[in-house]
Coordinates of C-alpha atoms and ligand atoms in Angstrom, one line a residue:
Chain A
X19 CA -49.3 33.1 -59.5
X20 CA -48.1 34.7 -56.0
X21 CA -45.1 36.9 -56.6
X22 CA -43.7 38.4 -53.7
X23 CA -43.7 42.2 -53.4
X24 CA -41.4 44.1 -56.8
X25 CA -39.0 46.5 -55.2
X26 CA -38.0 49.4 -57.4
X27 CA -34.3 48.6 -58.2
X28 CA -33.3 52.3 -59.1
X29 CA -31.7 53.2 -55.5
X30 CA -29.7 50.0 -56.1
X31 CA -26.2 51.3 -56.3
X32 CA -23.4 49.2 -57.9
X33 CA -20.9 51.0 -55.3
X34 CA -19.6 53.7 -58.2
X35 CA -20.5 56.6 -55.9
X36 CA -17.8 55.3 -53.1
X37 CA -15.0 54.9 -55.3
X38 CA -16.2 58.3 -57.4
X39 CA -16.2 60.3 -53.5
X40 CA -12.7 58.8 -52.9
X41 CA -11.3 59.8 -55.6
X42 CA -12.8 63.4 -55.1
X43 CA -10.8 63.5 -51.9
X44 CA -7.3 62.5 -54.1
X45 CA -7.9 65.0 -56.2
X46 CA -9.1 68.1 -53.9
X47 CA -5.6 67.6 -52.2
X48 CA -4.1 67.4 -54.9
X49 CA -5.4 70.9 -56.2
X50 CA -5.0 72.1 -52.7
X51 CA -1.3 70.8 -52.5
X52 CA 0.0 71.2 -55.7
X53 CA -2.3 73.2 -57.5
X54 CA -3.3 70.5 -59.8
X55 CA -6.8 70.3 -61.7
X56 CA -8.6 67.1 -61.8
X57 CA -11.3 65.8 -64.1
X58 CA -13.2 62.7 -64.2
X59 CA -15.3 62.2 -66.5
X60 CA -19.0 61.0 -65.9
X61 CA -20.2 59.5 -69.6
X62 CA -17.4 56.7 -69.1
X63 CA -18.5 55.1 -65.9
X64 CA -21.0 52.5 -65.5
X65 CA -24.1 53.6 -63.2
X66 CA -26.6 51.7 -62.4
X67 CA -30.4 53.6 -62.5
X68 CA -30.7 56.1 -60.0
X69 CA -26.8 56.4 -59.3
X70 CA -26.1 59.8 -61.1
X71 CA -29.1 61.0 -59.5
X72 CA -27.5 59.5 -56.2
X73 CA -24.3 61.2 -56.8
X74 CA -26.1 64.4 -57.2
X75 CA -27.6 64.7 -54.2
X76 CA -24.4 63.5 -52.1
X77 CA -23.0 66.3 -53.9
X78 CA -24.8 68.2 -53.3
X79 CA -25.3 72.5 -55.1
X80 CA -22.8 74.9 -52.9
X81 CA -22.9 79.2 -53.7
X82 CA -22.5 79.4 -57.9
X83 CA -23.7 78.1 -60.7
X84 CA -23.3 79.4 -64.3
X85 CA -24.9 79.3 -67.2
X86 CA -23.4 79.4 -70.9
X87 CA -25.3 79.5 -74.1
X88 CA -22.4 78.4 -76.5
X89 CA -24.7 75.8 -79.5
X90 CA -26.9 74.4 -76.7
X91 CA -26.5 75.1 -72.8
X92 CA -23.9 74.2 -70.4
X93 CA -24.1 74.1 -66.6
X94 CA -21.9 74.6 -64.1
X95 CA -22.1 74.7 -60.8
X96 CA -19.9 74.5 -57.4
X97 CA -21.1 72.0 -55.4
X98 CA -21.8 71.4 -51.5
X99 CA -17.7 70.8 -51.5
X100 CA -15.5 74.5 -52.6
X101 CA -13.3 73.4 -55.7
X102 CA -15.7 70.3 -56.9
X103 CA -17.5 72.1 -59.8
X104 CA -20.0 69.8 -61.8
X105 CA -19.8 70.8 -65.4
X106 CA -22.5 69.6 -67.7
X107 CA -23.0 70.8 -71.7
X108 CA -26.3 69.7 -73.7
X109 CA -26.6 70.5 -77.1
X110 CA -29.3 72.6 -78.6
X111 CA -31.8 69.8 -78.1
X112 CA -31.1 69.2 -74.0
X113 CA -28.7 66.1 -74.6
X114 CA -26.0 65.4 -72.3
X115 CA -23.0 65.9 -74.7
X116 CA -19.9 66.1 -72.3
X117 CA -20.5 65.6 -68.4
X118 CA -17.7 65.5 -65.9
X119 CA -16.8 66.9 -62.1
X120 CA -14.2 68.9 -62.7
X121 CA -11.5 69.7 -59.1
X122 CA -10.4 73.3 -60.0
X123 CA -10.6 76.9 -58.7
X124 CA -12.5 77.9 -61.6
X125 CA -13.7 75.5 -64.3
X126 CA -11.8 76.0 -67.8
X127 CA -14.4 76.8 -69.8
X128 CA -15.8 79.9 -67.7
X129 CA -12.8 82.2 -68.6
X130 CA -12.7 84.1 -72.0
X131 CA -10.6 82.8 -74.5
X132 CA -8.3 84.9 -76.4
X133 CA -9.4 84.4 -79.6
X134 CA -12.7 85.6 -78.8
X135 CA -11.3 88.5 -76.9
X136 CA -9.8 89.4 -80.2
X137 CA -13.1 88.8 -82.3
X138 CA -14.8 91.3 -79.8
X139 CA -12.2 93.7 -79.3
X140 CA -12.1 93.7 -83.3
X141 CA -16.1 93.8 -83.0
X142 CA -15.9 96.6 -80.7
X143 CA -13.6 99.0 -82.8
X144 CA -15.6 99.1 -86.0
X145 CA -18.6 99.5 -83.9
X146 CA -16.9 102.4 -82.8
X147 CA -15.9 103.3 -86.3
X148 CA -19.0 103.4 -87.4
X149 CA -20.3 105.9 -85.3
X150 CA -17.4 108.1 -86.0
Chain B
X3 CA -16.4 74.8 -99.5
X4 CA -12.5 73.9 -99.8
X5 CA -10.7 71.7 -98.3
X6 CA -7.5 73.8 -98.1
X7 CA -8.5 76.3 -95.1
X8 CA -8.6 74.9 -91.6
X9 CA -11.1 74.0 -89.3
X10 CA -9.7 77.0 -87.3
X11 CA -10.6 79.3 -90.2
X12 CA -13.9 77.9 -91.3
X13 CA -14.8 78.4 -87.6
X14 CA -14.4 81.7 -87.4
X15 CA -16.2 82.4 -90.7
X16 CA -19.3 80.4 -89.2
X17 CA -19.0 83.0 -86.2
X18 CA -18.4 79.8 -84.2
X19 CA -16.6 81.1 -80.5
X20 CA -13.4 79.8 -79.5
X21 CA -15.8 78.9 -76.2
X22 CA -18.3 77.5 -78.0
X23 CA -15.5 74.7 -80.0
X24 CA -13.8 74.0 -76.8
X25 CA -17.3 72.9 -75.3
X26 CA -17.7 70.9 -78.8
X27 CA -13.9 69.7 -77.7
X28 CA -14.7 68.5 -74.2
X29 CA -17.6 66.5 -76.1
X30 CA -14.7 64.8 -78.4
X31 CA -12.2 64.5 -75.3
X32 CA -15.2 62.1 -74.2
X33 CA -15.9 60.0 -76.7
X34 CA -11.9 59.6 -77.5
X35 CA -11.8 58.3 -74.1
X36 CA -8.9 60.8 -73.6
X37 CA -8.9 62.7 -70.2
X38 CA -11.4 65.4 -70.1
X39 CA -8.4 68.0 -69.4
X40 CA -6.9 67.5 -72.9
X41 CA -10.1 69.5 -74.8
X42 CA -7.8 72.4 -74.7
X43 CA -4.8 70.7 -76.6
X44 CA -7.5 69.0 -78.8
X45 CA -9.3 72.7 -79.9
X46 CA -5.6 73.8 -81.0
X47 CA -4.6 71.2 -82.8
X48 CA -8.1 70.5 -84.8
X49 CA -8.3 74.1 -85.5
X50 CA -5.1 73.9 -87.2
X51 CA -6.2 70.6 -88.9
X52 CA -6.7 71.2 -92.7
X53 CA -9.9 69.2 -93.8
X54 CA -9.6 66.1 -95.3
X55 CA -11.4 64.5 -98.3
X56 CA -13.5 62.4 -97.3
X57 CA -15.5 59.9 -99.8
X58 CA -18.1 57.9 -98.1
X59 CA -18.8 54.6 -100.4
X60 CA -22.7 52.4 -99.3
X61 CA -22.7 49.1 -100.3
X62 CA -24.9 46.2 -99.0
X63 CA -26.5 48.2 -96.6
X64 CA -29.6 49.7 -94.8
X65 CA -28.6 52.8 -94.2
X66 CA -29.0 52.9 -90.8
X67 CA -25.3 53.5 -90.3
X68 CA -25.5 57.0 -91.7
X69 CA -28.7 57.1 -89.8
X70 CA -26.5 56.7 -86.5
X71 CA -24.1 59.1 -87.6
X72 CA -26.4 62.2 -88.8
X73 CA -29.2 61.9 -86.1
X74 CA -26.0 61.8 -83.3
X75 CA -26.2 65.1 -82.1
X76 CA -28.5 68.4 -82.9
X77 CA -28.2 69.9 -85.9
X78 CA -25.4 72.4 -84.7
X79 CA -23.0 70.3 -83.2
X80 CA -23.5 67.9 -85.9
X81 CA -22.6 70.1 -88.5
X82 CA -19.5 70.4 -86.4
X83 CA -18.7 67.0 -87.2
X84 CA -18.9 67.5 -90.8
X85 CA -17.3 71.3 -90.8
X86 CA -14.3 68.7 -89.9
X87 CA -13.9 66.9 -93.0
X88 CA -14.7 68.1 -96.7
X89 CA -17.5 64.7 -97.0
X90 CA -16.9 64.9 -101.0
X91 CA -19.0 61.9 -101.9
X92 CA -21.8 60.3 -100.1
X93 CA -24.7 59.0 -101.7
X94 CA -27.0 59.8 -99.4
X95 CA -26.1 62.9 -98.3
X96 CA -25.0 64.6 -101.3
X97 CA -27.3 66.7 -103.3
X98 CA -25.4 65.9 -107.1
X99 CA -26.5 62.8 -108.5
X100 CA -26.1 60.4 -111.6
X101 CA -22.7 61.3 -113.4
X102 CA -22.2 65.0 -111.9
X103 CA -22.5 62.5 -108.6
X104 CA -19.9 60.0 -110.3
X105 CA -17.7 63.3 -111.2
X106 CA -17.6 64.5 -107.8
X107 CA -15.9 61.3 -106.4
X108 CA -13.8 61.6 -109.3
X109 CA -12.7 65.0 -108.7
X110 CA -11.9 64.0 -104.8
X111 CA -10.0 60.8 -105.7
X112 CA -7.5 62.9 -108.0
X113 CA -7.2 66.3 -106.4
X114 CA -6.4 64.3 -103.0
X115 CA -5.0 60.6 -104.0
X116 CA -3.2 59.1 -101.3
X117 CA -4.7 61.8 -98.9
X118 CA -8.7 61.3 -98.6
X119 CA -10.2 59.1 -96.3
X120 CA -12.4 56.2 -97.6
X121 CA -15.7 55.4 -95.4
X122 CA -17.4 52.3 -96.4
X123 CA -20.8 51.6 -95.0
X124 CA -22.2 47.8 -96.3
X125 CA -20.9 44.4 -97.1
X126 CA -19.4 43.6 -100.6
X127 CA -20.8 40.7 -103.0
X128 CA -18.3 39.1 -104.3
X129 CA -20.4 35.7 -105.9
X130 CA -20.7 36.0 -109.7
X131 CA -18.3 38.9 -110.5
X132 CA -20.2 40.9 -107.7
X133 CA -23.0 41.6 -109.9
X134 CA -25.8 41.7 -106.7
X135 CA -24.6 45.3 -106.1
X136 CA -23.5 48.3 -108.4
X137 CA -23.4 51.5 -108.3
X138 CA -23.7 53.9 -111.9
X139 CA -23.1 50.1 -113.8
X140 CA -20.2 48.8 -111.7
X141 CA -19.8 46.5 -108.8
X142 CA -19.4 47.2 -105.6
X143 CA -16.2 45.4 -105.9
X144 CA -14.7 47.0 -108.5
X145 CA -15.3 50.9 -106.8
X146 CA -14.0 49.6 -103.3
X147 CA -10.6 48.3 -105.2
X148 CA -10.3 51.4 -107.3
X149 CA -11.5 54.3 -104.6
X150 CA -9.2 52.2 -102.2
X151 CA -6.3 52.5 -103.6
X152 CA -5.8 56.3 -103.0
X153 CA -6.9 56.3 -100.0
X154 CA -4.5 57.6 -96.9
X155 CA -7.2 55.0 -94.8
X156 CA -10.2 53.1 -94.9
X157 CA -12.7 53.4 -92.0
X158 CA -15.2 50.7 -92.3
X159 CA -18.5 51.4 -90.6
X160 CA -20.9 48.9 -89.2
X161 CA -20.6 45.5 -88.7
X162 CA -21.4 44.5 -92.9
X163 CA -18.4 46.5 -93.7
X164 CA -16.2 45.5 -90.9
X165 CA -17.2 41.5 -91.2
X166 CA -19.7 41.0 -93.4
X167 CA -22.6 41.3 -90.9
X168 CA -26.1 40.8 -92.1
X169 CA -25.5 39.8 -96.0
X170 CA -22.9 37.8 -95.2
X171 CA -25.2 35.7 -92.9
X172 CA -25.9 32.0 -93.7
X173 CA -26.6 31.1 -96.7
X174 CA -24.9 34.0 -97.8
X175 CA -26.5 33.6 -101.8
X176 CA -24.6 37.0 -102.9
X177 CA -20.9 36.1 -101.3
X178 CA -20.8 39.6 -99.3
X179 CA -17.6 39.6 -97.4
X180 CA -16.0 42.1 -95.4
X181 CA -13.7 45.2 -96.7
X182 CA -10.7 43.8 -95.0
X183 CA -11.3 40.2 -97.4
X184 CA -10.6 42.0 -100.3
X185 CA -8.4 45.3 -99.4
X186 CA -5.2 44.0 -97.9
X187 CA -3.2 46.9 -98.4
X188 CA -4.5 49.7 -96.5
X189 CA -4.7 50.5 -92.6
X190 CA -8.4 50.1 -92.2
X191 CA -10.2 50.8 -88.7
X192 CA -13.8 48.6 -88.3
X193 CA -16.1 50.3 -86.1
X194 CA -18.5 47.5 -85.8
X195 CA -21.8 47.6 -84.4
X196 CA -25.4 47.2 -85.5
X197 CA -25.9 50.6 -86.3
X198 CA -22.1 51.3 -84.6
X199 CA -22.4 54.2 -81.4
X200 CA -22.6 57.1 -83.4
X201 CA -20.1 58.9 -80.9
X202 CA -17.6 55.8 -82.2
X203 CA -17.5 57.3 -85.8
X204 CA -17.2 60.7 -84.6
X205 CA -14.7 59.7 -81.9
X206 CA -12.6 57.9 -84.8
X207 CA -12.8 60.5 -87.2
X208 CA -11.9 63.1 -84.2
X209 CA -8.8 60.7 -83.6
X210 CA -7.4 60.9 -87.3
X211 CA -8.0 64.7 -87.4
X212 CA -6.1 65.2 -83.9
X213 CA -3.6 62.8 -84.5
X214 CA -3.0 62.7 -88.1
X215 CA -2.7 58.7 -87.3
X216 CA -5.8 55.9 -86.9
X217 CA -6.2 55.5 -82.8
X218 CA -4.6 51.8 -81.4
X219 CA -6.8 48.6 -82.6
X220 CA -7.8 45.2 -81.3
X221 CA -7.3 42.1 -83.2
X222 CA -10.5 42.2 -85.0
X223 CA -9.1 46.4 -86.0
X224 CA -11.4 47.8 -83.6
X225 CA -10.2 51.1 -81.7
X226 CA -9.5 49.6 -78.4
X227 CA -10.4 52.6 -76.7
X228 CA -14.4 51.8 -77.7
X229 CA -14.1 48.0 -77.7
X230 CA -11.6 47.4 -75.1
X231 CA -13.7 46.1 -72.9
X232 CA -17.1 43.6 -72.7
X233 CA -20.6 44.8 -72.5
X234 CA -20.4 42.5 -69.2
X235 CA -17.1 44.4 -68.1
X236 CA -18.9 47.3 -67.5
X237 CA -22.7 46.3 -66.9
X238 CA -24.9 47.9 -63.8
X239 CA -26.0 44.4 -63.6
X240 CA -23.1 42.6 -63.4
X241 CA -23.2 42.4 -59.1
X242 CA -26.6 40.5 -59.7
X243 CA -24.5 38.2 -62.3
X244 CA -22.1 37.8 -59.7
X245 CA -24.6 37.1 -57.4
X246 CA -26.4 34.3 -59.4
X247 CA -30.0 36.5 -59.5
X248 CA -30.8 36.0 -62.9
X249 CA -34.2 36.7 -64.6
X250 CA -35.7 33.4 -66.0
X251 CA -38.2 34.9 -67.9
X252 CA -39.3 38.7 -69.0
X253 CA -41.6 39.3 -67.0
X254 CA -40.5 37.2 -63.3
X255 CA -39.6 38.7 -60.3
X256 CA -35.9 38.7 -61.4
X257 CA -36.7 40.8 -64.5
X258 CA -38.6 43.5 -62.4
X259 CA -35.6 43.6 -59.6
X260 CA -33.2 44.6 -63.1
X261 CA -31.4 40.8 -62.5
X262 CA -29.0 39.6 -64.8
X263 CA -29.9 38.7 -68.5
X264 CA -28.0 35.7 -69.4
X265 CA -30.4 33.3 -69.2
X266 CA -32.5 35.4 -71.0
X267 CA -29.8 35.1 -74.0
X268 CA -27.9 38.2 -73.1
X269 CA -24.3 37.9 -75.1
X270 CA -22.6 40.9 -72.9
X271 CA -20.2 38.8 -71.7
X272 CA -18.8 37.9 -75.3
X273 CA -19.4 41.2 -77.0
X274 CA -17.0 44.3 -76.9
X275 CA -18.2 47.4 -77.8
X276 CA -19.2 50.8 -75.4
X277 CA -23.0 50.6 -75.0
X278 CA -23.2 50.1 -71.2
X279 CA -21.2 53.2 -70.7
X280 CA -21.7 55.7 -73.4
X281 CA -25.0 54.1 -74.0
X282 CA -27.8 55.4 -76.6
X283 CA -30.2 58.0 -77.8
X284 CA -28.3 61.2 -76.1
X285 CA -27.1 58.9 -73.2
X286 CA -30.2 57.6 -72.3
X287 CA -29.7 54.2 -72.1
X288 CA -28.8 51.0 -73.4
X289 CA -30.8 47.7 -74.6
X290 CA -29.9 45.8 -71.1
X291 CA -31.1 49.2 -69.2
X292 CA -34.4 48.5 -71.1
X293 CA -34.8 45.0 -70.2
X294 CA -33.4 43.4 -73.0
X295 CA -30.6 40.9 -73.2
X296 CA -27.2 42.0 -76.0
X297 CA -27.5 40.6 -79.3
X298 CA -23.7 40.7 -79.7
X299 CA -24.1 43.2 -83.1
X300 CA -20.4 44.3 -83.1
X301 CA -19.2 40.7 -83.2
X302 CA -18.3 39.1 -86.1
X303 CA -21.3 36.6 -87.2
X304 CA -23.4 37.9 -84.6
X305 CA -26.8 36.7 -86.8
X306 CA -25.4 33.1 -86.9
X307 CA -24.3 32.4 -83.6
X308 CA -27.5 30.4 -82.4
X309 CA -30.4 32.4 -81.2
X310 CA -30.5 36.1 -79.3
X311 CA -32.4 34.2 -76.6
X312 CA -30.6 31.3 -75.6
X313 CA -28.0 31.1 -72.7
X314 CA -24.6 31.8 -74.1
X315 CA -23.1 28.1 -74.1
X316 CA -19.7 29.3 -72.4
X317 CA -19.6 27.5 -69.0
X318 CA -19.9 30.6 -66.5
X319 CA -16.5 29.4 -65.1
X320 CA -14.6 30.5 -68.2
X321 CA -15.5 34.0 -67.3
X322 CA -12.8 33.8 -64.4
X323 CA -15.4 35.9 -62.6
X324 CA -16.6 35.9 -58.6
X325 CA -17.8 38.3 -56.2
X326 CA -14.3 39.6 -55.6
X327 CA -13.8 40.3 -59.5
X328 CA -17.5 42.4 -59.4
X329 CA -16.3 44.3 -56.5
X330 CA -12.1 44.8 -58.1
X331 CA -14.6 45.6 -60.9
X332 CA -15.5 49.0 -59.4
X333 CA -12.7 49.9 -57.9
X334 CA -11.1 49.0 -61.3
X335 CA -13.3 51.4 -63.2
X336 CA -12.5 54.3 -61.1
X337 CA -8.7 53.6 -60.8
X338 CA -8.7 53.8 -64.4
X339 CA -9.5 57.4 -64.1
X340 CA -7.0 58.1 -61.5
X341 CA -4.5 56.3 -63.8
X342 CA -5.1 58.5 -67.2
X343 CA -4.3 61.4 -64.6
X344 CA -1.1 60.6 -63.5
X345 CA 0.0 59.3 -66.8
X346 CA -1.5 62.8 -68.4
X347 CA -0.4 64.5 -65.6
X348 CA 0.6 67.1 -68.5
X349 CA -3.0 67.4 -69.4
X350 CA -3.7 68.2 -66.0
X351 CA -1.5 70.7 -64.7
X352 CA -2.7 74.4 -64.2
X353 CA 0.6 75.7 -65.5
X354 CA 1.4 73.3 -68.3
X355 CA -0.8 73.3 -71.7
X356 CA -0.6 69.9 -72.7
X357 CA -0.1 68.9 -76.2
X358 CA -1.0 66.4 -78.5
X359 CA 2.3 65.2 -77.8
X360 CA 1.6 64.8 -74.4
X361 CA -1.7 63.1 -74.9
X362 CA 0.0 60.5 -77.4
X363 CA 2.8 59.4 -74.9
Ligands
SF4_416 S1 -24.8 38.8 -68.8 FE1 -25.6 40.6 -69.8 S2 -27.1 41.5 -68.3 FE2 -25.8 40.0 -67.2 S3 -24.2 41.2 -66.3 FE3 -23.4 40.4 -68.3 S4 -23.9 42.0 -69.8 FE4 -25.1 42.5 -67.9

């Protein structure tokens, strides 16, 4: 049999990236007018093969990215666009556990929370102790 | 272990950061299908969450069910789950067996009665008496009715608790019938599937411990957040459906070019469940991702209804569906996004913390 030549299918795009790059836009002036955070998450949205990766690149990687070790790795990093931070945590064993583009001046889960400042601080002063 | 101290408490124990649970709480935001803002309001309430009982009853099952659940994530977070709830009985799982194994469900049923949660994984026989199945010399159907009745709510796992799924299919010789045929008394969530999404159970479970309620069901008491919507809803091949390019055969031109199953027996467009988007194995992908048609597994009867690869026998018409619905399609999927936010504009806010309140209106 004669079959005509098999195109890879994975740069087909099912027109996600679009609608996702629109609603970037609403949400950056949103954060830039009324100081408003926005999230969308990326594990609820249908992409076709080769769309994340798509999304990536139009994205793009701008000046930071992080790095937390907290059970498994997360990453996060600013992309091409100031504000639109792509924040991705894998467990221990490199799954995907929570992906999402998050529109913020500084993603939530960079800053030190206060009960860990606590812990340490507590940490901290009978380390001290101890020395005495 | 005690189920009197908070998840809060036990956290801090286990030297678990406050960082480290709200990443573990942005996983949970996900799979609740809640906005990906509300981790924060999830971390406080869970960690103020006393534990609950929990006693997890097998039945006519394979086991793959718990399989799901306990090969869901890495060990770590997946102890998370279970630092969650006090999981009091579980054949399986739990180390005590024979009557110090009967003592411990026991124990749960009376120091929590009317507070523990009942899991049931399995159908139930009920033909002769229910004899095909017992547990420590009694039926399946006499535990489910006693362990049932104390129960704050029953979550029935799998498609053999939630209809009957594989024993109950034709001819049926042990009469297995679903948890809802016999309890009639109880809320009862069925988080069907074939093994169910393992981030379902956890998502449900996540729900009840958040909420202190069951999350909103369909009319088969699936939580509409998971099974809302089609397999075909939300299908990266539904433009080729749209389009008519259908694979004819497994290995044609069609199948290569990732065309459309349905000719190829694919029952997406009748089944609801979350494959296509929170897909399988860590997110990797999904049985239509890999080529193969849906069976329809979290549908009641699924085994019976004809074979997996026949054409579905709905007249494509029915589906109301054209090339305008594929492309309202995506623009539906992402205004869904923008809709959570301004309805949990709460959650969003830099200078509001939302609260489970918030994320309930
Ligand atoms: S019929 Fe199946 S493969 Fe085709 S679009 Fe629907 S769900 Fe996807």
């Amino acid at each position: 049999m004669n079959f005509p030549p098999i195109h890879a299918q994975s740069t087909y795009s099912v027109g996600n990236i679009r609608a996702l790059m629109n609603e970037i836009v609403a949400c950056l002036e949103k954060l830039d007018r009324d100081d408003e955070i926005g999230m969308i998450d990326l594990n609820s949205l249908p992409f076709s093969p080769g769309e994340y990766e798509a999304l990536r690149q139009t994205l793009g990687q701008g000046e930071v990215s992080i790095r937390i070790e907290a059970i498994g790795p997360s990453e996060i990093i600013e992309t091409h666009y100031p504000g639109v931070w792509w924040v991705t945590h894998y467990n221990v064993e490199g799954d995907i556990v929570a992906d999402a583009i998050e529109i913020a001046w500084l993603p939530q889960i960079i800053r030190s929370q206060p009960e860990d400042v606590r812990a340490g601080l507590a940490r901290l002063k009978a380390q001290l102790n101890d020395q005495d | 272990m005690t189920a009197h101290e908070s998840l809060g408490e036990r956290l801090i124990q286990q030297g678990i950061s406050r960082r480290a649970f709200l990443k573990f709480c942005t996983a949970m935001a996900s799979m609740m299908a809640l906005p990906p803002g509300s981790a924060m309001a999830i971390a406080d309430a869970l960690s103020k969450t006393l534990r609950p009982s929990v006693i997890w009853l097998s039945f006519q099952e394979c086991t793959a069910c718990t399989e799901s659940l306990t090969r869901s994530y890495s060990p770590t977070l997946e102890s998370l789950i279970f630092e969650m709830i006090s999981l009091d009985y579980h054949h399986t799982l739990q180390a005590a067996a024979g009557f110090s194994a009967e003592k411990s469900r026991e124990d749960a049923m009376h120091n929590a009665y009317g507070k523990y949660l009942l899991v049931v994984d399995g159908a139930i026989p009920i033909k002769d008496g229910g004899i095909y199945s017992t547990i420590a010399g009694r039926t399946n159907l006499d535990l489910l009715q006693e362990v049932a009745k104390g129960a704050a709510a029953i979550i029935a796992v799998g498609t053999c608790a939630s209809f009957g799924g594989i024993p109950n299919a034709k001819p049926n010789p042990t009469g297995a019938v679903a948890v809802s045929d016999i309890i009639k008394d109880k809320a009862i969530v069925n988080i069907s599937g074939c093994p169910p999404i393992p981030a379902v159970i956890t998502g449900v479970l996540a729900h009840y411990l958040t909420f202190g309620e069951l999350p909103e069901l369909d009319d088969l008491g699936r939580p509409k957040s998971f099974y809302g919507e089609t397999i075909h809803d939300r299908c990266y091949r539904r433009p080729f459906y749209d389009q008519g390019k259908f694979a004819k055969t497994f290995d044609d031109e069609g199948a290569r070019n990732g065309w459309c199953l349905f000719e190829l027996g694919c029952k997406g467009p009748t089944t609801h469940n979350a494959c296509a988007t929170t897909k399988w194995n860590g997110g990797t992908s999904f049985p239509i991702e890999s080529g193969h048609g849906c069976l329809g597994c979290s549908e009641p009867n699924f085994w019976d209804a004809g074979s997996f690869y026949s054409a579905l026998s709905m007249p494509a018409g029915a589906l109301k569906l054209g090339t305008a619905a594929a492309v309202a399609g995506v623009a539906v999927g992402a205004a869904v996004s923008v809709a959570n936010r301004a309805k949990k504009q709460a959650a969003q806010s830099a200078h509001r913390t939302a609260t489970i309140a918030d994320l309930k209106e």
